[in-house]
Coordinates of C-alpha atoms and ligand atoms in Angstrom, one line a residue:
X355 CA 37.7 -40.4 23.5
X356 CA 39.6 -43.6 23.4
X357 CA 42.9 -42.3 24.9
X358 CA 40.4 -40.7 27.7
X359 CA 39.7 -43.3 28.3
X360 CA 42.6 -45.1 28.0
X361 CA 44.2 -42.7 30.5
X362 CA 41.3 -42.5 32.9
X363 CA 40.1 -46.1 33.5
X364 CA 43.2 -48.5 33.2
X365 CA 41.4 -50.3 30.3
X366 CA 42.4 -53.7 30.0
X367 CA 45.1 -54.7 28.0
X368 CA 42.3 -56.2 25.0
X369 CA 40.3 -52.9 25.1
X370 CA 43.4 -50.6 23.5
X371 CA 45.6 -52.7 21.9
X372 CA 47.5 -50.8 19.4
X373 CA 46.0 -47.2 19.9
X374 CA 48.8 -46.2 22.2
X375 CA 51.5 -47.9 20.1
X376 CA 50.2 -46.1 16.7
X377 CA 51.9 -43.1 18.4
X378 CA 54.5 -41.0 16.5
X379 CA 57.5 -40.8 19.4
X380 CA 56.4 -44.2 21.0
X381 CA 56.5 -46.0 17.7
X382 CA 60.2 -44.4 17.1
X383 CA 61.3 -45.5 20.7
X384 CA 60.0 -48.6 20.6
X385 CA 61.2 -49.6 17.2
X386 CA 64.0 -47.7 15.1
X387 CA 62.2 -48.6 12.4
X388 CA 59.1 -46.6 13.3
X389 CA 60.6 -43.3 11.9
X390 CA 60.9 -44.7 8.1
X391 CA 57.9 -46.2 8.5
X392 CA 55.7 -43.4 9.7
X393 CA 58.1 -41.2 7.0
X394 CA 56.3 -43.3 4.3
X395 CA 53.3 -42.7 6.0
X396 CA 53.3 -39.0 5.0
X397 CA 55.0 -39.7 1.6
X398 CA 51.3 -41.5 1.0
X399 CA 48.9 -39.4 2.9
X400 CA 50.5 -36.4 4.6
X401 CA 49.6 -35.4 8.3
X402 CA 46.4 -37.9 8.7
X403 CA 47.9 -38.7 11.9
X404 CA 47.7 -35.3 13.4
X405 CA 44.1 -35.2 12.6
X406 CA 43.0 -39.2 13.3
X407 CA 45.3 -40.3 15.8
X408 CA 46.9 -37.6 17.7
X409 CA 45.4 -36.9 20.9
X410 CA 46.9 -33.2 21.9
X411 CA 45.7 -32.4 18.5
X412 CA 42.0 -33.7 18.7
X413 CA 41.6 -31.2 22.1
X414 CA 42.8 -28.5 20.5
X415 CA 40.2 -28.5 17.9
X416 CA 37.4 -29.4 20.0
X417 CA 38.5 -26.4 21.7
X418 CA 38.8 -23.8 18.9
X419 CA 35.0 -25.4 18.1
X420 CA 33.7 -25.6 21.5
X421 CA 33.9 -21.9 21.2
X422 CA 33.2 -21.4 18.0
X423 CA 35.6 -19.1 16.3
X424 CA 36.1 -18.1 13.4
X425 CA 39.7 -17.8 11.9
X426 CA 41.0 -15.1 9.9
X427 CA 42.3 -16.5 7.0
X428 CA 46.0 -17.5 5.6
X429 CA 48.6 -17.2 8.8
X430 CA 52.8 -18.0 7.3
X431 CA 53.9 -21.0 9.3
X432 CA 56.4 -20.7 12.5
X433 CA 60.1 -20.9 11.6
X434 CA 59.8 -22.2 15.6
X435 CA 58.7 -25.8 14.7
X436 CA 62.3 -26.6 13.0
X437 CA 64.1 -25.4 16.0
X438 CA 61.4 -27.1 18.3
X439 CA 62.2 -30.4 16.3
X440 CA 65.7 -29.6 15.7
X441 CA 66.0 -29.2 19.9
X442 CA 64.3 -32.7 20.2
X443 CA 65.9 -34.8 18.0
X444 CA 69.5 -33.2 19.5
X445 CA 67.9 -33.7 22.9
X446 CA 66.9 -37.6 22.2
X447 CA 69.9 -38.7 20.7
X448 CA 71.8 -37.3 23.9
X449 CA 69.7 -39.2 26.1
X450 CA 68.1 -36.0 27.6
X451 CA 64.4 -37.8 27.7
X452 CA 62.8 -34.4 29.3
X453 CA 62.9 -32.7 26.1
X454 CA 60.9 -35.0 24.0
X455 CA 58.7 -36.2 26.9
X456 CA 57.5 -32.9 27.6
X457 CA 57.1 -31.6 23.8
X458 CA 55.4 -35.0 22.6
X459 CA 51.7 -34.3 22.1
X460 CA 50.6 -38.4 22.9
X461 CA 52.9 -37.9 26.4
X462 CA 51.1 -34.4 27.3
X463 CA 48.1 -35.4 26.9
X464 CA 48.2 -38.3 29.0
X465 CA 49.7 -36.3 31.5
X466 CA 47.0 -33.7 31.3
X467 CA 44.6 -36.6 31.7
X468 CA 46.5 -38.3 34.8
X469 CA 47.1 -35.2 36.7
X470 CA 44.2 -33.0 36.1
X471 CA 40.2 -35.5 35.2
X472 CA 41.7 -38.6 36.9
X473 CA 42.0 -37.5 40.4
X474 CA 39.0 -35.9 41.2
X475 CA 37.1 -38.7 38.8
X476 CA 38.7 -41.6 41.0
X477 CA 37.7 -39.5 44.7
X478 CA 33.9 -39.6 43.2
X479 CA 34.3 -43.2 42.4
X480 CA 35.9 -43.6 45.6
X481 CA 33.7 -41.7 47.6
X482 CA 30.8 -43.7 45.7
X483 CA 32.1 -46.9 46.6
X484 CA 32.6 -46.2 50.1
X485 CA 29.1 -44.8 50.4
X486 CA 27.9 -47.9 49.0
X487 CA 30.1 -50.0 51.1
X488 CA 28.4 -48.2 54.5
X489 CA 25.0 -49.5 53.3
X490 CA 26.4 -53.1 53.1
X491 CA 26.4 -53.5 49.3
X492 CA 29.9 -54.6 48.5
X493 CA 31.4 -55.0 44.8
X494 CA 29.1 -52.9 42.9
X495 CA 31.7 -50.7 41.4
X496 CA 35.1 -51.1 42.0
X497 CA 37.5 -48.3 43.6
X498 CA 39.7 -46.4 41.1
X499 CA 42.7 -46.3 43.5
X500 CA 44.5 -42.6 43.5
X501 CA 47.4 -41.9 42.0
X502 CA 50.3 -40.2 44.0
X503 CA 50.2 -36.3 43.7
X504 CA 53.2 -34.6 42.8
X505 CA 53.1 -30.7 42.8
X506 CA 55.3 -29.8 40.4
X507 CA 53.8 -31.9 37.9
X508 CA 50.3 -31.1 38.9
X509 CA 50.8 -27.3 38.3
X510 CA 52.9 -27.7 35.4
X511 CA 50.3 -29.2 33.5
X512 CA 47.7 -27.4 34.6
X513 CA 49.9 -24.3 33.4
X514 CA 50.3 -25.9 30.4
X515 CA 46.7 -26.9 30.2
X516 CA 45.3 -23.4 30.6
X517 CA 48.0 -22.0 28.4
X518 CA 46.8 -24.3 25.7
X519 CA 42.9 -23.9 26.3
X520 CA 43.5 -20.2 25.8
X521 CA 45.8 -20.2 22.5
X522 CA 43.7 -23.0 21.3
X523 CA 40.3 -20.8 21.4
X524 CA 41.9 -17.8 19.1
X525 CA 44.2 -19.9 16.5
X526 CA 42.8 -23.4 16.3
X527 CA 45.4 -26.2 16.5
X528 CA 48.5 -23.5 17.4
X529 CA 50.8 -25.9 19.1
X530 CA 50.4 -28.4 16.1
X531 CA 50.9 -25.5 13.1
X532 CA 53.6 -23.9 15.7
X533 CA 55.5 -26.1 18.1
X534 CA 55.1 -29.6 17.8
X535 CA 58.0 -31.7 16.8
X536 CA 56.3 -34.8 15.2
X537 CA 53.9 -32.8 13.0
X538 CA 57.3 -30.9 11.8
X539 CA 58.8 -34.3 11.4
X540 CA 55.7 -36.0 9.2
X541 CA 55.4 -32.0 7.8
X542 CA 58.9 -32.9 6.2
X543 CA 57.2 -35.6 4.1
X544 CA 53.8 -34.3 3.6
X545 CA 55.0 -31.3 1.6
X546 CA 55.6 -34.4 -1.3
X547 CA 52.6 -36.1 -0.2
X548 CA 50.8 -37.9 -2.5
X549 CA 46.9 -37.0 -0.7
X550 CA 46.5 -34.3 -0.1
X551 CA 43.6 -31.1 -0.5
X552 CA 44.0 -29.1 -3.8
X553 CA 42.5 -26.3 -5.6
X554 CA 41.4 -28.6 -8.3
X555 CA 40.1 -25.9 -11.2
X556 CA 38.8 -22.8 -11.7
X557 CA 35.8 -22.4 -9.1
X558 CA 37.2 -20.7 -6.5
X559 CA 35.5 -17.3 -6.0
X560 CA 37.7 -15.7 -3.6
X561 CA 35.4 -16.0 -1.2
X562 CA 37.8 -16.9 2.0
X563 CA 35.4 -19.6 3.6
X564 CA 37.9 -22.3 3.7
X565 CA 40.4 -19.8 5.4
X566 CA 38.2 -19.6 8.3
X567 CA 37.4 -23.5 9.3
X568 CA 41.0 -24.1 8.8
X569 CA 42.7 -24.9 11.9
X570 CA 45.7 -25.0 10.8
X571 CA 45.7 -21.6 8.9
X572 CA 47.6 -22.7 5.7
X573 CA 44.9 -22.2 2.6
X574 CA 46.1 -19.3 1.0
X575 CA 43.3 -18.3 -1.0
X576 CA 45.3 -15.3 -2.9
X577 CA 48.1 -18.2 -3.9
X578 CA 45.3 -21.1 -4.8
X579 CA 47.7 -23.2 -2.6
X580 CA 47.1 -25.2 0.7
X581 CA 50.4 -25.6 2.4
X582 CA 50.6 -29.1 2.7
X583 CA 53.4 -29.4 5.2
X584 CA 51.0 -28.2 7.9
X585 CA 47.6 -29.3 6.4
X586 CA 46.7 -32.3 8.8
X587 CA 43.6 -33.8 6.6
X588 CA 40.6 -32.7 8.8
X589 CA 38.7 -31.8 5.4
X590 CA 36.7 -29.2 7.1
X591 CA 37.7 -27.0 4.1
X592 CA 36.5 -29.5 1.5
X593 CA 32.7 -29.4 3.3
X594 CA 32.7 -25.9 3.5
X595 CA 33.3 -25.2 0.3
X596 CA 30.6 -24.4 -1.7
X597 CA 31.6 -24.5 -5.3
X598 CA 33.2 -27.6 -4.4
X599 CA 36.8 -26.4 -5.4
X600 CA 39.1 -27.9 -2.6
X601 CA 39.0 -31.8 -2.8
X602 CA 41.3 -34.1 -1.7
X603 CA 43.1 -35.8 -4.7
X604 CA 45.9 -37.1 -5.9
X605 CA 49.1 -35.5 -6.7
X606 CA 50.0 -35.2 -10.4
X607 CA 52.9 -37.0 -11.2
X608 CA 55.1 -33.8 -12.2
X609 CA 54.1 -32.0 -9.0
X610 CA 54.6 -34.6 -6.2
X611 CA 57.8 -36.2 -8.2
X612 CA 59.4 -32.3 -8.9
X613 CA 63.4 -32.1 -8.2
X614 CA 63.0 -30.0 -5.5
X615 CA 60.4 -31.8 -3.4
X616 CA 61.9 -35.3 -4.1
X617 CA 65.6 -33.7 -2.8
X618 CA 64.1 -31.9 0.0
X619 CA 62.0 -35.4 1.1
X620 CA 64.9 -37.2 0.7
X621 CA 67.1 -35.1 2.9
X622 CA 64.6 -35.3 5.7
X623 CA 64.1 -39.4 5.4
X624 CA 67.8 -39.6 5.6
X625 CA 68.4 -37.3 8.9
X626 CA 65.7 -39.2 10.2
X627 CA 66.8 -42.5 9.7
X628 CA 70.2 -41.8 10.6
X629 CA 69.4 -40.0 14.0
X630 CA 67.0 -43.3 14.7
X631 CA 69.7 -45.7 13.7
X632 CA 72.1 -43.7 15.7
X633 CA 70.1 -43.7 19.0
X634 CA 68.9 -47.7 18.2
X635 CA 72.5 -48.5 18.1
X636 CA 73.5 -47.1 21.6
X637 CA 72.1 -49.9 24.0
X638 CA 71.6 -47.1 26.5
X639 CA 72.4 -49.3 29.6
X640 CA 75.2 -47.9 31.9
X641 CA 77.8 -50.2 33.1
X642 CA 76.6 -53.0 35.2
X643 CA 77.1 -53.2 38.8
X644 CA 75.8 -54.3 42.1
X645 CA 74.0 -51.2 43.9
X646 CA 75.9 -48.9 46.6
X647 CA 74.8 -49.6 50.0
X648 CA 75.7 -46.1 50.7
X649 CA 73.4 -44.5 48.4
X650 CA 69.9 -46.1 47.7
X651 CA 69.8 -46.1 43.9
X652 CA 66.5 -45.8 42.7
X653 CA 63.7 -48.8 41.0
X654 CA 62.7 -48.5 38.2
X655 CA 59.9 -51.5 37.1
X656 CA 60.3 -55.0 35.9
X657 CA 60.7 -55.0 32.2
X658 CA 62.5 -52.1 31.5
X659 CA 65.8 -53.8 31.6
X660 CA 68.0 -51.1 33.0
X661 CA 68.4 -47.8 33.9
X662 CA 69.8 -46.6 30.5
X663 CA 66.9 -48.6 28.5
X664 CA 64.0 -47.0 30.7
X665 CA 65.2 -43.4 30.9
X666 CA 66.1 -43.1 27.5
X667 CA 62.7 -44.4 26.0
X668 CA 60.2 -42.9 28.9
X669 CA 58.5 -40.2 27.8
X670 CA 56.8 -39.5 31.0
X671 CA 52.9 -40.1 29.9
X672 CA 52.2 -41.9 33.1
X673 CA 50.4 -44.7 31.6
X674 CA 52.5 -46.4 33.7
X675 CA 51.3 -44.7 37.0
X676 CA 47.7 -44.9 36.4
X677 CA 47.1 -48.9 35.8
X678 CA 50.1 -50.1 38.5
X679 CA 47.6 -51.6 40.9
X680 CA 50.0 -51.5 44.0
X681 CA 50.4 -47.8 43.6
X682 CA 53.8 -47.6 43.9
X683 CA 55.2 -46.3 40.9
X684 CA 55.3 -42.3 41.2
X685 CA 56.4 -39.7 38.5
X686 CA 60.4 -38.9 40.0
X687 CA 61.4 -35.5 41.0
X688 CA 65.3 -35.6 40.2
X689 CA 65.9 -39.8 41.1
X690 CA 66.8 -40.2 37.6
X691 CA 68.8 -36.7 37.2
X692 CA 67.4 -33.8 36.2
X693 CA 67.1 -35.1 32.7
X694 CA 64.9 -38.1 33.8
X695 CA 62.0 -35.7 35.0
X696 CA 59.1 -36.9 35.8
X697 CA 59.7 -40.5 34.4
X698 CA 58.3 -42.5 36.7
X699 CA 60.3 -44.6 39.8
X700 CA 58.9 -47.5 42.5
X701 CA 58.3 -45.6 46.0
X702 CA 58.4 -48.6 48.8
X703 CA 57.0 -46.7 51.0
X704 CA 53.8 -46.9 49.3
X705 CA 53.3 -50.7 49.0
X706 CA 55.5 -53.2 47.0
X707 CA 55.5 -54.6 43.4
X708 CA 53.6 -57.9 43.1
X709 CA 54.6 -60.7 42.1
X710 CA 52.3 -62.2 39.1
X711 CA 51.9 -58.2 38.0
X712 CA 53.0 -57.0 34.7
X713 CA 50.6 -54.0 34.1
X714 CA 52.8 -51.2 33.7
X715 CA 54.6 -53.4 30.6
X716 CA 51.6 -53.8 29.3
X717 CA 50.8 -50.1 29.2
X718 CA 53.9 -48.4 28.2
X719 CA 53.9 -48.1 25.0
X720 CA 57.5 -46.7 23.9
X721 CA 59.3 -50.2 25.2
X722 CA 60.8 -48.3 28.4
X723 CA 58.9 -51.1 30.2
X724 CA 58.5 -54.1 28.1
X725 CA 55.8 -56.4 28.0
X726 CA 57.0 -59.3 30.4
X727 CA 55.1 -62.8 31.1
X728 CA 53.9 -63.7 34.4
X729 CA 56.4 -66.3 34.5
X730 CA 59.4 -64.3 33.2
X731 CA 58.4 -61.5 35.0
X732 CA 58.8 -63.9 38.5
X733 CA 62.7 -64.0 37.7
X734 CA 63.1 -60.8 36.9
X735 CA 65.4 -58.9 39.6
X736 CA 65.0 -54.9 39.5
X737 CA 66.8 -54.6 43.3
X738 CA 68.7 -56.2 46.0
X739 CA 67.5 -56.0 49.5
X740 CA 69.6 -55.7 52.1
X741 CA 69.2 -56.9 55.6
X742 CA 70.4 -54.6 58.7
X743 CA 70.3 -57.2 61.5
X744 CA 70.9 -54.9 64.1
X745 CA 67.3 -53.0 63.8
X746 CA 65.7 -56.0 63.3
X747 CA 63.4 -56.4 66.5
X748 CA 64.2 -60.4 66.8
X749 CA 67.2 -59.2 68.2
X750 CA 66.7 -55.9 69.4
X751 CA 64.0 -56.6 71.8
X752 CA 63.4 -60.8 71.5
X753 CA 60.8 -60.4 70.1
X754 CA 59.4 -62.8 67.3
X755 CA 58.7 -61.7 64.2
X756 CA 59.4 -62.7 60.5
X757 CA 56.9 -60.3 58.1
X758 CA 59.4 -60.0 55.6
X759 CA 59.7 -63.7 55.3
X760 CA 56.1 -64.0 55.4
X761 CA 55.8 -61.7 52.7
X762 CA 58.8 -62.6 50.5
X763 CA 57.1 -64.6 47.4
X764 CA 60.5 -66.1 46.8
X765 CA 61.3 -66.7 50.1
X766 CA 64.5 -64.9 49.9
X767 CA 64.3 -63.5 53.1
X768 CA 64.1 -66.9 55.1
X769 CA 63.8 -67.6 59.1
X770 CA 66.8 -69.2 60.4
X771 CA 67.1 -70.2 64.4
X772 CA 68.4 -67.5 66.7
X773 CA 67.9 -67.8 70.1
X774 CA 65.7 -70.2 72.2
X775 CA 62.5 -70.7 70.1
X776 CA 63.5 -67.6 68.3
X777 CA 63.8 -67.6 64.3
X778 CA 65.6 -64.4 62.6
X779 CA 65.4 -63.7 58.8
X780 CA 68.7 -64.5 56.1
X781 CA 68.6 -63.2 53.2
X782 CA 69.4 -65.5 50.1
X783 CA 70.5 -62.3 47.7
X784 CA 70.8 -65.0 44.5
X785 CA 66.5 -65.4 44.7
X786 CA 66.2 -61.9 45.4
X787 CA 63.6 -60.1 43.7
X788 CA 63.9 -56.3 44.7
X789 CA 60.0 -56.1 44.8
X790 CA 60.3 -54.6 48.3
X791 CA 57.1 -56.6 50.1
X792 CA 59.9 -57.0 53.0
X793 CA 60.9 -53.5 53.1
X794 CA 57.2 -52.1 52.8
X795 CA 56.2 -55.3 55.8
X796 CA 59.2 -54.4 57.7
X797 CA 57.6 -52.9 61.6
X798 CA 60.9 -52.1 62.8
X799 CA 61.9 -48.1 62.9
X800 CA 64.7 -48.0 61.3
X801 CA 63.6 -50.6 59.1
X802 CA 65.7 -53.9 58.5
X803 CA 65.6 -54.3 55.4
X804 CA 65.5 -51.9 52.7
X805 CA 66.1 -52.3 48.9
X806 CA 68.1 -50.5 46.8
X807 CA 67.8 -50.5 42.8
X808 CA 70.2 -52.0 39.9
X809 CA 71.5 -50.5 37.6
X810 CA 71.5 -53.3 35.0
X811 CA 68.2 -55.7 36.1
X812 CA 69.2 -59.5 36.8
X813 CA 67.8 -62.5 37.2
X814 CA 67.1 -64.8 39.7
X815 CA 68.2 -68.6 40.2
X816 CA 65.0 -70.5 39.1
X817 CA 63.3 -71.6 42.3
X818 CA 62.6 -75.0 43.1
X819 CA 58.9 -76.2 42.7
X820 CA 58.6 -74.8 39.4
X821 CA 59.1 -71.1 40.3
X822 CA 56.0 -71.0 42.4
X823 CA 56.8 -68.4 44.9
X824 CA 54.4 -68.8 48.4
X825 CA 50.7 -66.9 48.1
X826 CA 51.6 -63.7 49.3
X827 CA 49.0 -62.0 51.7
X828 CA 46.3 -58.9 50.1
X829 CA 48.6 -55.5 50.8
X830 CA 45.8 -54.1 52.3
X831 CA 46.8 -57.2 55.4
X832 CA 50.0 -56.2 56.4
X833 CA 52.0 -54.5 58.0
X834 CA 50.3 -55.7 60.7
Ligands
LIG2361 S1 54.7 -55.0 37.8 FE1 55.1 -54.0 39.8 S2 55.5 -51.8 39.3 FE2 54.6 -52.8 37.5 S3 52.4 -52.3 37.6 FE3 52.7 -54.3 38.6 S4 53.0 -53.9 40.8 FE4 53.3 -51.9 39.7
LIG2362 S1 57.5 -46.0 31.5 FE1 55.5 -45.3 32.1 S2 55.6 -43.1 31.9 FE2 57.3 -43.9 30.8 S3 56.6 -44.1 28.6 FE3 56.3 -46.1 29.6 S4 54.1 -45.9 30.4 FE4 54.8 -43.8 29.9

C-alpha cells in the first residue's frame, strides 16, 4: 500500500524515505555495494524481501487470494529464472538498461501504477477540483496534474498487467518462482540461508495442506523438504499447519555450513560482486562535448550527471514522471536508443524545468537522477540554448518583445538595444542553464531559441548576487 501510494500521490520526500531505496536493483545501481549487501541479506534470512518489500510480489499474492485458489501441491522450479537472470546481469553490464528495467519487479510495478490507477485517479481529482472551483471554493484539494500518455507504454503494461492478473490467479506468485531476476539472485543465497521454514520432526501426516497456501509451490511434502531457494518467508505454511510441523528455525550448523552449499554460495557472491564492481568501475559517461546544432540531442534532468550515468542506472519506473511538477519529463520512445526505452527525457514543449525544483532527484531511487540541493541544483547546466536571430519577431516584424529574457531565471538570455527604442535578446551561453523557460516562452513560429541537450552536464559561472536568479513568472502565465 505504501508504494501505491508512493506511485499515485507524489508523497513528499519525508513520507517514503527509504522504501523505494530498500529496492533490490535500485540499491545495486545506486551503490555497488548493494549487491554484497543484500547477498548477506539472504545468507541471514533468505527471500524476506520478496515477501516484505517487494511490490510485484505483494500483487501477485493478493491476487492468487483475492480469488481464492487453491494450489495443487509441490511444482519443480523453472530452469528459466537462471537464464532470465543470466540475460540481465549480461544485459546491465553492457549498458542495455531495457532489459533490467523491464524485468525488475519494483520498476514494473511502478509502471503499472503510473500508466494504468494514476490517470484516471488524477482526471477524478481533476474533474473534482474543477467542479469545486465553478462553485467558487478554491484550494480545497489540489489538482493531481496528468502525466503525459505514451501508447506504447500504456498497452504494454496493461498487456503485461493482464498477463500477470491471469497467471497470478492459477499459480500464485508465478513470475517470482519463474522469471524474476532478483528473487533468482537472493535465491542464490537463500538455498544456505540461515532462516528459513523446516520440517522440524516427525508430525507431518502427509496431509498436503501446506502444499496448497504455498505460493511459491516449493514444499515437497513426499521429500520433507521446502526448497529454500524459492521459499520467500510468507509463513502461510507455518499457520496452516496443524500439527505444527513446519516452523521457521534456524539452520543446524552441519546443514547450512555443508561443502556443497558453502561452495555453491560462494560462487554466486563472487559473480555478483564482480559483475557489480565491473559495472561501478565503468563511469558510463560518453565523451564530453558541446551539443550539435544540427541534431537536437535530447535532456535528460538535473542531477543525473550525463547521458551515460542516467541511461545506464534508469530503470524506467517513472517515479520520475509522476512527482516532476512542470510536467515535462515524459517516458522516451527511442531519444536515448533503442536500448534507453522508456527512460524518461525533458519535452519543452510541455513547459520548462524550474529553477528551485529538484523533485525528480529526490524520487529516483537508483541514483540515475541524484538528489541535488536547491542551490547546486541553480548551477547545474543539462543544455545550451541557442538563439536563431533571424525568427526572432524583434527583428522580423519590429515588434518588441523579450519573453525569453523575461523568463530566463539566470538572465542568460538578456535584452540588448537594437533598433530605435527596440531591445533584442543575447544570449550569455557561460550562465546558461538549458531549463528551456525561453524555448517553451518563445511566441515566434519557428521559434528563436531552442535548446539542445549535453552530453556531459556542466556548470554555470556563479551569478552575481549570490546566485539569485530573477522570480520567474507561474507557467500557467506565459506564453502570453
Ligand atoms: S528539476 Fe526540472 S525536470 Fe526535475 S522534477 Fe523539477 S521541474 Fe521536473
Ligand atoms: S530516472 Fe526516473 S524513471 Fe529512471 S529510475 Fe530514476 S525515477 Fe525511475
Amino acid at each position: 500500500m505504501l508504494f501505491l501510494a508512493h506511485f499515485l500521490f507524489r508523497p513528499s520526500e519525508s513520507a517514503l524515505p527509504l522504501l523505494p531505496s530498500l529496492q533490490v536493483v535500485p540499491s545495486i545501481l545506486r551503490w555497488w555495494g548493494g549487491a554484497a549487501v543484500l547477498a548477506l541479506g539472504a545468507l541471514l534470512a533468505g527471500r524476506v524481501y520478496c515477501s516484505v518489500l517487494c511490490p510485484l510480489g505483494t500483487f501477485q499474492e493478493a491476487v492468487w487470494r483475492a480469488g481464492g485458489r487453491r494450489l495443487s501441491g509441490y511444482a519443480p522450479g523453472s530452469r528459466a529464472r537462471y537464464w532470465t537472470l543470466a540475460l540481465v546481469l549480461a544485459a546491465g553490464a553492457a549498458g542495455v538498461s531495457a532489459v533490467p528495467a523491464l524485468l525488475d519487479p519494483y520498476a514494473a510495478f511502478g509502471r503499472g501504477v503510473t500508466q494504468l490507477l494514476r490517470p484516471p485517479m488524477a482526471g477524478g481529482i481533476d474533474s473534482l477540483a474543477g467542479f469545486l472551483e465553478s462553485r467558487g471554493l478554491y484550494g480545497i484539494i489540489s489538482r493531481a496534474g496528468r502525466i503525459p500518455f505514451v501508447p506504447g507504454l500504456f498497452w504494454g503494461t496493461a498487456a503485461f498487467f493482464l498477463v500477470l492478473t491471469l497467471w497470478s490467479l492459477r499459480k500464485g506468485r508465478p513470475f517470482c518462482d519463474a522469471l524474476c531476476p532478483v528473487g533468482t539472485f537472493l535465491g542464490l543465497f537463500s538455498r544456505s540461508s540461515l532462516l528459513s521454514v523446516r520440517f522440524s520432526g516427525e508430525n507431518c501426516t502427509g496431509c498436503g495442506l501446506c502444499g496448497t497456501v504455498c505460493p511459491q509451490r516449493c514444499i515437497s511434502v513426499k521429500e520433507r523438504k521446502v526448497d529454500a531457494d524459492r521459499c520467500v518467508l510468507c509463513l502461510r505454511c507455518v499457520d496452516a499447519c496443524p500439527g505444527g510441523e513446519l516452523a521457521l528455525s534456524f539452520a543446524p550448523p552441519g546443514e547450512s555450513l555443508s561443502r556443497r552449499g558453502l561452495l555453491r554460495t560462494a560462487a554466486g557472491f563472487t559473480a555478483a560482486l564482480g559483475l557489480t564492481l565491473w559495472s561501478a568501475k565503468k563511469d558510463g559517461t560518453v565523451p564530453a562535448g558541446a551539443s550539435s546544432w544540427d541534431e537536437k540531442l535530447p535532456l535528460s534532468p538535473p542531477g543525473s550527471k550525463s547521458r551515460g550515468n542516467f541511461t545506464k542506472k534508469c530503470v524506467a519506473c517513472t517515479a520520475c514522471v509522476t512527482v516532476c511538477p512542470a510536467g515535462i519529463l515524459r517516458p522516451s520512445l527511442g531519444e536515448w536508443g533503442p536500448e534507453g526505452l522508456f527512460q524518461p527525457v525533458l519535452d519543452y514543449g510541455r513547459g520548462y524545468c524550474q529553477y528551485g525544483c529538484t523533485a525528480c532527484g529526490d524520487a529516483c531511487p537508483t541514483g540515475a537522477i541524484e538528489s541535488l540541493e536547491p542551490g547546486e541544483k541553480q548551477l547545474v547546466s543539462i543544455g545550451k540554448a541557442r538563439f536563431l536571430r533571424r525568427n526572432c519577431i524583434v527583428r522580423k516584424y519590429g515588434t518588441a518583445c523579450g519573453a525569453c529574457s523575461e523568463h530566463c531565471p539566470t538572465q542568460a538570455m538578456r535584452m540588448v538595444p537594437f533598433r530605435g527604442n527596440l531591445t533584442i535578446p543575447e544570449l550569455d551561453p557561460s550562465i546558461c542553464l538549458g531549463c528551456g523557460a525561453c524555448e517553451y516562452a518563445c511566441p515566434a513560429e519557428p521559434k528563436a531559441v531552442t535548446v539542445s541537450g549535453l552530453t556531459v552536464h556542466g556548470k554555470i559561472r556563479p551569478l552575481s548576487g549570490g546566485g539569485e536568479g530573477p522570480t520567474v513568472a507561474p507557467l500557467e502565465e506565459f506564453p502570453f
